[in-house]
CSV table of C-alpha atoms and ligand atoms in Angstrom, one decimal:
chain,number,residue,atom,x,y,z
C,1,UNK,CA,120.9,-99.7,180.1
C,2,UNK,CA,120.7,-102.2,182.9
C,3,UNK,CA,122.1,-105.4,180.8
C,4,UNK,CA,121.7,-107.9,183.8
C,5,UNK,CA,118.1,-107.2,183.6
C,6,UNK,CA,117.3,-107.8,180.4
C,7,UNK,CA,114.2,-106.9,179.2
C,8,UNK,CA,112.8,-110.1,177.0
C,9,UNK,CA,114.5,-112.7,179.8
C,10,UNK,CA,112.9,-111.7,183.1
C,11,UNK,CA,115.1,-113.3,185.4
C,12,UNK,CA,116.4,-110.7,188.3
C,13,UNK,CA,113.8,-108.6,186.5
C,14,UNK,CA,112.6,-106.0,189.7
C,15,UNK,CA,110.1,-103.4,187.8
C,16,UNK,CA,110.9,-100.2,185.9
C,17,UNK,CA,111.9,-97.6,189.3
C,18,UNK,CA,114.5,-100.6,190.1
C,19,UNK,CA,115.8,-101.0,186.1
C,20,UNK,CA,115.9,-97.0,185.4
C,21,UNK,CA,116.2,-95.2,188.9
C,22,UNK,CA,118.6,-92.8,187.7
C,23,UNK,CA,116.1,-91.6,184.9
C,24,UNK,CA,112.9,-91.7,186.7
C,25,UNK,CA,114.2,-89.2,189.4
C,26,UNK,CA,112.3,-90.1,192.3
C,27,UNK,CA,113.2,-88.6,195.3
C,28,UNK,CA,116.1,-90.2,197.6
C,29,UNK,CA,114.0,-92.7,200.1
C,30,UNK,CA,110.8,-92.3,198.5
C,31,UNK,CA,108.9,-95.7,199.5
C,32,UNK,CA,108.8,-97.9,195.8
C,33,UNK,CA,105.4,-99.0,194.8
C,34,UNK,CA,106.3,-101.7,192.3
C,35,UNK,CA,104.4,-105.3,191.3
C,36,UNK,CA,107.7,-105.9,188.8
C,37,UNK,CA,106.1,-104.0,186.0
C,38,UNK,CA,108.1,-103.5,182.6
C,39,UNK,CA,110.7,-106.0,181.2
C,40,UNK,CA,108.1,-106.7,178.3
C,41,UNK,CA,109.0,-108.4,174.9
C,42,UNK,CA,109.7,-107.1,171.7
C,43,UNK,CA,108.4,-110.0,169.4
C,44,UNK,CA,109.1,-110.1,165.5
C,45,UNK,CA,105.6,-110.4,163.6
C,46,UNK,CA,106.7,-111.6,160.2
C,47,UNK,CA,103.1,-112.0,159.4
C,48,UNK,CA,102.1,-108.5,159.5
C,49,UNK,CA,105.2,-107.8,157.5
C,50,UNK,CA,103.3,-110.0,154.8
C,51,UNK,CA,100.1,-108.1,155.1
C,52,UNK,CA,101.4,-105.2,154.8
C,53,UNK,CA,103.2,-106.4,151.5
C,54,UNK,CA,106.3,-105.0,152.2
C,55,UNK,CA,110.0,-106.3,153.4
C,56,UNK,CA,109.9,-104.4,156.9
C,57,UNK,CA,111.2,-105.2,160.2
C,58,UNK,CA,108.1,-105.4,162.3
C,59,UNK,CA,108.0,-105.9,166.4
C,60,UNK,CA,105.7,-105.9,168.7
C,61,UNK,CA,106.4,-105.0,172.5
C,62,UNK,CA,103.9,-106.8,174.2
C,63,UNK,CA,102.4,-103.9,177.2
C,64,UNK,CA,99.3,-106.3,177.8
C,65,UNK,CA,101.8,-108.6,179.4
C,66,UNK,CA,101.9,-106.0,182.4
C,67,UNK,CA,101.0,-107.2,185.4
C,68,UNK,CA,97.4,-105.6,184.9
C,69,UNK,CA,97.6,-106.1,181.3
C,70,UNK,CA,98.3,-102.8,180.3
C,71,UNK,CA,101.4,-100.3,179.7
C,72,UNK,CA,99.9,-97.9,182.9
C,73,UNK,CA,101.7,-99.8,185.1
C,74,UNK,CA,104.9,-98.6,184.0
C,75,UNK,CA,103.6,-95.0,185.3
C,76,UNK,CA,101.4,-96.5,188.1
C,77,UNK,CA,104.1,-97.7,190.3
C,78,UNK,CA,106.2,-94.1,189.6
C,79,UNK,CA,103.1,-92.1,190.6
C,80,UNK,CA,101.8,-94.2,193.1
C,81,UNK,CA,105.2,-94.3,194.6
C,82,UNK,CA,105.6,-90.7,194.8
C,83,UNK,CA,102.1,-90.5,196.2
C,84,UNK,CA,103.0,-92.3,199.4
C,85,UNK,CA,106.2,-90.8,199.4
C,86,UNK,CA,104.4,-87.5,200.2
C,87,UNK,CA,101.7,-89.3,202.5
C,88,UNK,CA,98.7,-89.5,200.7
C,89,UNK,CA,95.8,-91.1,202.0
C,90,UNK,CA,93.4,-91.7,198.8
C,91,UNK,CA,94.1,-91.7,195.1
C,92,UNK,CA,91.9,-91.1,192.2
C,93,UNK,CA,92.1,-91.5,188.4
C,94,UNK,CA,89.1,-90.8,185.7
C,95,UNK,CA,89.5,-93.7,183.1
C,96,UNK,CA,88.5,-95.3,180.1
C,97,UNK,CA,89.1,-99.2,182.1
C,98,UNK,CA,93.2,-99.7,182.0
C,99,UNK,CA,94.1,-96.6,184.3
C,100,UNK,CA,91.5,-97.8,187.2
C,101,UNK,CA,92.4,-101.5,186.5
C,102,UNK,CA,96.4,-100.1,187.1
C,103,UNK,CA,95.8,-97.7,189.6
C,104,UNK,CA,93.2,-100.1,191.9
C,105,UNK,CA,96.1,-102.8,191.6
C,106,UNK,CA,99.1,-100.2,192.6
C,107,UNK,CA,96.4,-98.6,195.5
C,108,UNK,CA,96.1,-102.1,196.8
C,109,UNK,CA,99.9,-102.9,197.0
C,110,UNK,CA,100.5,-99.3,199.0
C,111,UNK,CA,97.7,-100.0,201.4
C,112,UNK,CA,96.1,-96.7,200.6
C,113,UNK,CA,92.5,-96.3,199.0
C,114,UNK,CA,91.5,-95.7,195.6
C,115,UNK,CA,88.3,-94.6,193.9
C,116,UNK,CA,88.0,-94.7,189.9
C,117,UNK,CA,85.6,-92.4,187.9
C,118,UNK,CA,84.5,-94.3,184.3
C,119,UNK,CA,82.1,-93.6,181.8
C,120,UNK,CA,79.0,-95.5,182.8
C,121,UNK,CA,78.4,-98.6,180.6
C,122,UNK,CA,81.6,-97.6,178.5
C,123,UNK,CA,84.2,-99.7,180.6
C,124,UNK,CA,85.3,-103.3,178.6
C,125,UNK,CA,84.6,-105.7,181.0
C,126,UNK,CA,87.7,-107.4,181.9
C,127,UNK,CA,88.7,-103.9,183.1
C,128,UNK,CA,85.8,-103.3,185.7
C,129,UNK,CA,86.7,-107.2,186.9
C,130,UNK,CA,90.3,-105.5,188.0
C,131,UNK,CA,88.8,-102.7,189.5
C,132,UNK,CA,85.9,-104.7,191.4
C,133,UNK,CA,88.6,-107.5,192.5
C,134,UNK,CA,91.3,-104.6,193.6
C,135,UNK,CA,88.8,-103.0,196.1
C,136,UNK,CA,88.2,-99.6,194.4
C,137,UNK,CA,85.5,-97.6,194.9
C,138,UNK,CA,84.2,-97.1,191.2
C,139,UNK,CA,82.2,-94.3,190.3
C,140,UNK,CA,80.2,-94.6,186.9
C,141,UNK,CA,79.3,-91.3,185.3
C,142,UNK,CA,76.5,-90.4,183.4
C,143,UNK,CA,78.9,-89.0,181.0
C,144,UNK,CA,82.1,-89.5,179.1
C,145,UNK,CA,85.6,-89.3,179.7
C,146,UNK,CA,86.7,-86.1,179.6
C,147,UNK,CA,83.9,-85.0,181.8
C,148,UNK,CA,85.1,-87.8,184.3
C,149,UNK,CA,88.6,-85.7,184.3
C,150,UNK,CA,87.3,-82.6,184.6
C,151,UNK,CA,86.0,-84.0,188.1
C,152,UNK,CA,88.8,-85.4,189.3
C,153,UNK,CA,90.9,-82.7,188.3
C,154,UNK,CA,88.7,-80.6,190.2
C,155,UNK,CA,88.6,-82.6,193.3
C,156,UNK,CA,92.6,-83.2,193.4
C,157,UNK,CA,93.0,-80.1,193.4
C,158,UNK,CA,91.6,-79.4,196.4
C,159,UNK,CA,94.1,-81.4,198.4
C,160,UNK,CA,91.4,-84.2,199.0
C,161,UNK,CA,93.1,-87.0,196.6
C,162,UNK,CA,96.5,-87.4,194.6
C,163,UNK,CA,95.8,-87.7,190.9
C,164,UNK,CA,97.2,-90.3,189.4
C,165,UNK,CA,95.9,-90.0,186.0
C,166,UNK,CA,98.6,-89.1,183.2
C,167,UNK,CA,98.3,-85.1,183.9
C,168,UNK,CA,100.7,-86.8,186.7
C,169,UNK,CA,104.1,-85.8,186.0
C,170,UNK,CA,105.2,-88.9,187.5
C,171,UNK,CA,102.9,-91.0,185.2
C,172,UNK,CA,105.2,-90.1,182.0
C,173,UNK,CA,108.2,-90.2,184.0
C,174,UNK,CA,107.3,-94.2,184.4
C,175,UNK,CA,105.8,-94.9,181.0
C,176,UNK,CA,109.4,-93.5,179.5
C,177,UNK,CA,110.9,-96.3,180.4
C,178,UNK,CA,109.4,-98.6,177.5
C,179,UNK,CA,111.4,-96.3,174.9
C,180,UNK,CA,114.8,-97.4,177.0
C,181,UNK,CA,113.8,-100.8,177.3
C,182,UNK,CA,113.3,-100.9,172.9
C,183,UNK,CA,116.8,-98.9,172.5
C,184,UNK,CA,118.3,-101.2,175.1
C,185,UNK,CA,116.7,-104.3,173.1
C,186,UNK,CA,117.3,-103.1,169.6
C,187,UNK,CA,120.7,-101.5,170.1
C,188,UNK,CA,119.1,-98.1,168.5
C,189,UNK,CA,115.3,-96.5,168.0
C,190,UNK,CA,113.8,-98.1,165.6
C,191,UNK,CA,112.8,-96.2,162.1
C,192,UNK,CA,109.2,-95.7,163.5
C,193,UNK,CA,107.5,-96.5,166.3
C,194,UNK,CA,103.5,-96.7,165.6
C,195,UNK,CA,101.1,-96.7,168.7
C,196,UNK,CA,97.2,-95.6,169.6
C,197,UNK,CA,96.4,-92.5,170.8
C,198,UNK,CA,93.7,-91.8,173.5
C,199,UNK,CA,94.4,-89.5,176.4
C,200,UNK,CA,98.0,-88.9,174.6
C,201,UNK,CA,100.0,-89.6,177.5
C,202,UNK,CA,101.6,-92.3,176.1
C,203,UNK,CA,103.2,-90.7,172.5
C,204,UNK,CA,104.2,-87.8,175.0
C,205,UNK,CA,106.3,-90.4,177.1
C,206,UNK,CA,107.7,-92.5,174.5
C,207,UNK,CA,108.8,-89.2,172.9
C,208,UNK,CA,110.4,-87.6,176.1
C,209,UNK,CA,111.8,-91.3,176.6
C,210,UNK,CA,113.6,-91.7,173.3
C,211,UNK,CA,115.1,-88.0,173.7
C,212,UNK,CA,116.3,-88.8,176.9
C,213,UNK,CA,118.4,-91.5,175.7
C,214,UNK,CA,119.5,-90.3,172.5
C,215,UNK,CA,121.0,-87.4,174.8
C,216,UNK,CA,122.2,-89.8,177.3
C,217,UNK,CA,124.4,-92.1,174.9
C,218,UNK,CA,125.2,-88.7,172.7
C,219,UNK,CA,127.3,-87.3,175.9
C,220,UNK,CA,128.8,-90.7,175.9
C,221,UNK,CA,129.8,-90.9,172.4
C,222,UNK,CA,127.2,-93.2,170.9
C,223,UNK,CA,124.2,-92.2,168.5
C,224,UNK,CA,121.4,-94.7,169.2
C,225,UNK,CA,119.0,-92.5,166.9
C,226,UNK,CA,115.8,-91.4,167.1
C,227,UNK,CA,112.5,-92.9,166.1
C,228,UNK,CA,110.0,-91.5,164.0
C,229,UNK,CA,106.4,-91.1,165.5
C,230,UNK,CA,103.2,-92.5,164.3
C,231,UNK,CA,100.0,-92.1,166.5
C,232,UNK,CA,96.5,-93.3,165.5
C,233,UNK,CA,93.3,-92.7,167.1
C,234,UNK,CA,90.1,-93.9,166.2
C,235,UNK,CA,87.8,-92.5,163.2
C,236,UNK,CA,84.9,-91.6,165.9
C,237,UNK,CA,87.1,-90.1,168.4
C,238,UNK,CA,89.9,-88.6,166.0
C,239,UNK,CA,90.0,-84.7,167.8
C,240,UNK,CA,93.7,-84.4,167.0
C,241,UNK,CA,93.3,-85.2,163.3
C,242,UNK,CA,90.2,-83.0,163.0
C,243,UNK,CA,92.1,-80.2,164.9
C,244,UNK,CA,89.0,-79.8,167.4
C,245,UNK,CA,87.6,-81.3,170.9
C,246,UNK,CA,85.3,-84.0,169.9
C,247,UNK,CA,81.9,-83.6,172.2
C,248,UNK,CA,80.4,-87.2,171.9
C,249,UNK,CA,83.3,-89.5,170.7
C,250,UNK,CA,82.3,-92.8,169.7
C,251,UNK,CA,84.6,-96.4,169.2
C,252,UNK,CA,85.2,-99.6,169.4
C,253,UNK,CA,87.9,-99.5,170.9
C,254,UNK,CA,86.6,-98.1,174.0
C,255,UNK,CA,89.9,-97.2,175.9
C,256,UNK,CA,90.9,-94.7,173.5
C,257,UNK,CA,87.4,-93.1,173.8
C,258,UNK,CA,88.2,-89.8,174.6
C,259,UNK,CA,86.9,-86.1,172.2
C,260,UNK,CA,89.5,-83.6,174.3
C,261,UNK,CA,92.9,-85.0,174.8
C,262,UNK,CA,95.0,-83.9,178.2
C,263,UNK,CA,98.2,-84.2,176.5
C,264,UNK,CA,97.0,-82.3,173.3
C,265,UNK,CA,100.0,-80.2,172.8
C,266,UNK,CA,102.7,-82.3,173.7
C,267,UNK,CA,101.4,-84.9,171.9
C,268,UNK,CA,101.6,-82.8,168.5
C,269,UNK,CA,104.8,-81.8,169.3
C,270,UNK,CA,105.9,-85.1,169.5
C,271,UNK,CA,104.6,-86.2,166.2
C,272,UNK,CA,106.0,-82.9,164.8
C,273,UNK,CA,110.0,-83.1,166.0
C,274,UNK,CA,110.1,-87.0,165.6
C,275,UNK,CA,108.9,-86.0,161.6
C,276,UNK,CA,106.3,-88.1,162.0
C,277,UNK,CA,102.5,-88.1,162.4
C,278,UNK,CA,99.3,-88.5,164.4
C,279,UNK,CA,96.7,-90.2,161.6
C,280,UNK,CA,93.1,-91.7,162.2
C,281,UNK,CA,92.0,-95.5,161.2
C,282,UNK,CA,88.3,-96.5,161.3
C,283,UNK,CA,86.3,-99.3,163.8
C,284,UNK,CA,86.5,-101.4,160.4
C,285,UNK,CA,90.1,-101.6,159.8
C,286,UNK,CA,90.9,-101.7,164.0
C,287,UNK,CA,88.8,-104.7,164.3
C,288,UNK,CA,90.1,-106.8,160.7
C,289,UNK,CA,93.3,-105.8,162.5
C,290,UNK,CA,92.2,-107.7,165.7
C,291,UNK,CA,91.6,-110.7,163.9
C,292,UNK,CA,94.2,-110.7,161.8
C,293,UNK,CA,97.1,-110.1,164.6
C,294,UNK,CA,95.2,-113.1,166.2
C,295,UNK,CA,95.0,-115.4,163.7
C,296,UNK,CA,98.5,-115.0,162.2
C,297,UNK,CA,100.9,-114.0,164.7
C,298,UNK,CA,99.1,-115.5,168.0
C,299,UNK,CA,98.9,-112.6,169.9
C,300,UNK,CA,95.9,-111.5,171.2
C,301,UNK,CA,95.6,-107.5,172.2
C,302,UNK,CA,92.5,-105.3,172.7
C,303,UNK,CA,91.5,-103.3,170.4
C,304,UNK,CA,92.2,-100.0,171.4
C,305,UNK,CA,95.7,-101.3,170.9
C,306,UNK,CA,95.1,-103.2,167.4
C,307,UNK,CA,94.7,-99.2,166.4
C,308,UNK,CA,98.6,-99.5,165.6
C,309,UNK,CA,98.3,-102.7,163.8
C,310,UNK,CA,95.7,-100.8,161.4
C,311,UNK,CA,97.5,-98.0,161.5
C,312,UNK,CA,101.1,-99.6,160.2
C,313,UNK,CA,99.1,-101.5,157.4
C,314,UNK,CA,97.6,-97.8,156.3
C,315,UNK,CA,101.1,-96.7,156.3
C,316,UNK,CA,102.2,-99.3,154.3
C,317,UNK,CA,99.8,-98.5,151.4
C,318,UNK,CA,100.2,-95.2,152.1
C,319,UNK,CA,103.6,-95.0,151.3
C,320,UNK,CA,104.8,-93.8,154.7
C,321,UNK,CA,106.8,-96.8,154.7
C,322,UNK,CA,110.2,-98.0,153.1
C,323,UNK,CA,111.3,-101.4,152.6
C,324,UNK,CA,113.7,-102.7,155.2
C,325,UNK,CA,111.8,-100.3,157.9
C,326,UNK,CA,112.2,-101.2,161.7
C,327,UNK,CA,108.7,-100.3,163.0
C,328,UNK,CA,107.8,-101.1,166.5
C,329,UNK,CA,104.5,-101.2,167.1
C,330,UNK,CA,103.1,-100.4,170.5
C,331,UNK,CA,99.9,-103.2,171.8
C,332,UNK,CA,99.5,-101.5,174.9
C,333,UNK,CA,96.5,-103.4,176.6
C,334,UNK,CA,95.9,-107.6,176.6
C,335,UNK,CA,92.7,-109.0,174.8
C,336,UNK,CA,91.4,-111.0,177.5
C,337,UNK,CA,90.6,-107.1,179.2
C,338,UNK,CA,87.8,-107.2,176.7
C,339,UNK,CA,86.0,-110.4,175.9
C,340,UNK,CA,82.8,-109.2,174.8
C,341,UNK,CA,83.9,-107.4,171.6
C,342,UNK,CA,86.4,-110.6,171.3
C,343,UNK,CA,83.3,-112.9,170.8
C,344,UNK,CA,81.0,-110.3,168.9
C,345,UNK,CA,84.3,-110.0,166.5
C,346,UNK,CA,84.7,-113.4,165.8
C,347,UNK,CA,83.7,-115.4,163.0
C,348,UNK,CA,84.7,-118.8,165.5
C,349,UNK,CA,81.7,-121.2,165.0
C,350,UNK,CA,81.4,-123.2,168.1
C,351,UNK,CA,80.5,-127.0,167.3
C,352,UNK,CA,78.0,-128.9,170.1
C,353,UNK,CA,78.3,-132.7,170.0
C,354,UNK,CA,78.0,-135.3,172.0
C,355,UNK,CA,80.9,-136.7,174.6
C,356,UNK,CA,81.2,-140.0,172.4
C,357,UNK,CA,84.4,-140.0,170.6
C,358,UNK,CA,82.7,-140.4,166.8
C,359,UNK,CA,80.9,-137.7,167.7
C,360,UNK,CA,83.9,-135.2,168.5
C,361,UNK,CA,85.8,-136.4,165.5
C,362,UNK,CA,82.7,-135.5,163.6
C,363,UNK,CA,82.7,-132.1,164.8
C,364,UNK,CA,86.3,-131.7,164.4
C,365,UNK,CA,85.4,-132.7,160.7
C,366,UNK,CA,87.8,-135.6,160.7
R,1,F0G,N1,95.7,-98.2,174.6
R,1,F0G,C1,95.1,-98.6,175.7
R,1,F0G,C2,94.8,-100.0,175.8
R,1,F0G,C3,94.6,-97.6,176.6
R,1,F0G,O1,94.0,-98.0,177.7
R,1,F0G,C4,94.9,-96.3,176.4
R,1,F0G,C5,94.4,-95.2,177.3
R,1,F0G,C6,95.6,-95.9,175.2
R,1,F0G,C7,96.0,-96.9,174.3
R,1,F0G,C8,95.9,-94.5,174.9
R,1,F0G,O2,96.9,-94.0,175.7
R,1,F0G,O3,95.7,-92.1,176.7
R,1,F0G,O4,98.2,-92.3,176.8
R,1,F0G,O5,97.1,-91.8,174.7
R,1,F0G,N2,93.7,-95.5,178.3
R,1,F0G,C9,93.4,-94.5,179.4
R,1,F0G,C10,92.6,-95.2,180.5
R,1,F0G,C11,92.7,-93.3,178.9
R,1,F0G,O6,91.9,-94.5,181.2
R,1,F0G,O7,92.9,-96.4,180.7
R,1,F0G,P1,97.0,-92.5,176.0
């Protein structure tokens, strides 16, 4: 909406509460949060068009090119905002890595503490880096994710802390913001958009975020469409597809790690009125699509977020897809947050040599 911020060009860029104020609705003189969050690309990926074997229209928006390398931020500076705005002291999250890594970072920035509650041995380790360097106080359950919420539920509720996890209404108000910023790039919602699903926070705010702004350009005489919905979770830790809590989920990808989804409802009412669907792919196809996102379009996202990237190629041969489709595809979270499954993944065979030059053109296999 804002066209002298555009979204792909940075420049006068000033975070999401600045670009979409009017939308977000915080209240009037509310302190803003904000480490310029948002404004991220939408990048064609002509070789996952290939893949998929199809003629289709596909982009990327890259969320891992937050400021802490995930999407949260786009909620994190709304709900840390409105924390301060109301004089809290302390807040809390339970998290599968990206939420801590996002709230630590926004916590830091408002000069208020923060204290993180992760599954113990469960958190990628680019992710507990951010929340060591950030200053949180972690706490590391014996236990998984949705036991880590139940907690913090429990102990926000008692006044102690504000909860900043995506039960937060001001969370989705925040994350919204990356459905304007693909309508304002693409001049109307794509055919489908395609993204993972953990907590379900996320498919709940793109949805309300799309609505919004069809509603918004409807009452001034434009249709900018709606998308149609395509949410994936992981094989191990699919409760939504199997239409029941999941007690020890099990992935990969460890940030969407999670057997009882918050946002359950509104999730499957947001696959339901967009016509579209919430699917599972297996650890197998999320990490060949890992590597393959790598090696042909250069982009490097973490697997958690390569879930969408599986999950467009399963609708291709599926034949959810139709040639000439616009599908947006949703890598919420940066590679680099988890280099340990990037090297156990890889095929990459390192070559020792000695620092002579024959020798390194030897190794090169010149
Ligand atoms: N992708 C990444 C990289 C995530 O970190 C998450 C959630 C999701 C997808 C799923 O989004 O929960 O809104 O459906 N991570 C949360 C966390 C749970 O604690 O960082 P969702």
């Amino acid at each position: 909406m804002r066209r002298d911020v555009c979204c792909s060009g940075k420049t006068g860029w000033r975070g999401v509460v600045h670009a979409y104020a009017d939308l977000i609705g915080l209240p009037d003189g509310c302190p803003v949060v904000t480490l310029f969050e948002g404004g991220t690309p939408l990048v064609p990926a002509p070789g996952l068009a290939r893949a998929a074997g199809m003629d289709l229209d596909v982009r990327l928006k890259l969320e891992g090119l937050n400021p802490t390398g995930s999407f949260k931020d786009r909620g994190m500076t709304v709900a840390v905002s409105a924390a301060l705005g109301e004089g809290a002291r302390l807040v809390v999250c339970a998290s599968t890595g990206n939420t801590a890594a996002s709230a630590a970072a926004f916590a830091a920035r408002a000069g208020v503490a923060c204290a993180v509650v992760v599954p113990e041995g469960k958190i990628a380790l680019g992710k507990m880096a951010q929340a060591c360097a950030y200053g949180a106080r972690i706490v590391a359950i014996r236990g998984n994710f949705d036991q880590a919420l139940t907690a913090v539920r429990a102990i926000a509720a008692t006044g102690a802390a504000a909860l900043v996890n995506s039960v937060n209404p001001w969370r989705i108000q925040g994350q919204m913001t990356a459905a304007f910023e693909i309508v304002d790039e693409l001049g109307s919602a794509p055919d489908w958009l395609v993204l993972p699903v953990g907590n379900a926070g996320n498919i709940t705010a793109y949805w309300k975020g799309f609505r919004e702004y069809w509603a918004k350009y409807k009452a001034l005489g434009r249709n900018v469409g709606l998308p149609r919905l395509g949410g994936f979770q992981a094989s191990g830790a699919a409760p939504i597809v199997r239409g029941r809590p999941i007690p020890d989920p099990e992935t990969v990808a460890t940030a969407i790690r999670i057997g009882n989804p918050a946002s359950w409802r509104t999730a499957v009412a947001a696959a339901q009125e967009s016509q579209g669907f919430i699917d599972e792919v297996t650890d197998e196809e999320i990490l060949r699509a890992y590597s393959l996102l790598a090696s042909t379009e250069g982009v490097f996202a973490e697997p958690a977020s390569c879930a969408a990237v599986a999950g467009m190629l399963k609708m291709a041969r599926t034949g959810r897809l139709r040639a000439g489709d616009r599908v947006v595809l949703v890598l919420t979270g940066n590679g680099l947050k988890d280099p340990d499954t990037a090297v156990a993944a890889s095929r990459a065979e390192i070559a020792e040599c000695d620092a002579d030059v024959d020798s390194v053109a030897r190794a090169m296999g010149l």
